[in-house]
C-alpha angles and dihedrals in degrees: 000000000000093000094048093048094049092047090051091050090048091052091050092051091051090048095049095040108031092164093062115111121233089253091054092049091048089052091051092046091052088058093044091051090049091053091047093051092046093052096046093044091048092051091054096044095044090048089055090046091052091052091047093048096242101105096122093045091050092049093052092044093052092049091052092044098045093049093059090038089063089069107022095044111185142175124340125196115249095228129046096228090052089049090051094050094046093043092050093050095045101043099037090049089045091051091052090052091048090054101045112026128083119208115201119222096254093053090043092055092049091050092051091049091052091046091050091052091050092048091049093049104037111019125137104036115183134202136225091257094045110031116179096227101168116077092210090058092049090052092047093050091047090052092048092047090055092046092052091048092051090046091054089049093050090049090054089056093059105037131067099199104118093194094058092043091050093047093052096048095041090047088054092047091052090050091049090054090052096052102046119100095236091064092052089048093049090056093040094243126145118255128212092018093180089073089071090066094057090225130120106168 
């Protein structure tokens, strides 16, 4: 089903835009495939969350996670079914934690300090398919990752909603796990892919 749908979309793009090069079409299709996988994966995970009674927690967690993910990037699974399994395990477990745990202020501050150090040292982390070749972009994304982390921390100082606080910090923790070298190594994926291009500007 996936293959047939993507092939149909590809044919339509070629028909509508005959002047597009193969590289341009491949770039568009990479984005289309990403959207398809995101939608199908989300339907499955949210269905499980609805059954388990953690739909709201999962929604808040994914919002917090995806916002920092925009700038810090991080590891992606090589195959869609592995991505689905890992995503389900990580985010459903995270949503349960968001719903039921209570983090006291002292522990919360220590967690944010650790997260900030990791963001400063490792964000952004690229992938083979999306290497961050330009040094200026890497610096910009690192800066934005730190800003988002600090913004989350400031929000926790002024609100008393434990669910939102939990979702923000757990979302950050998940992202930290996905940008550190040991995670890439565990899944046998290359780290700092931009180095292979011999470019830094």
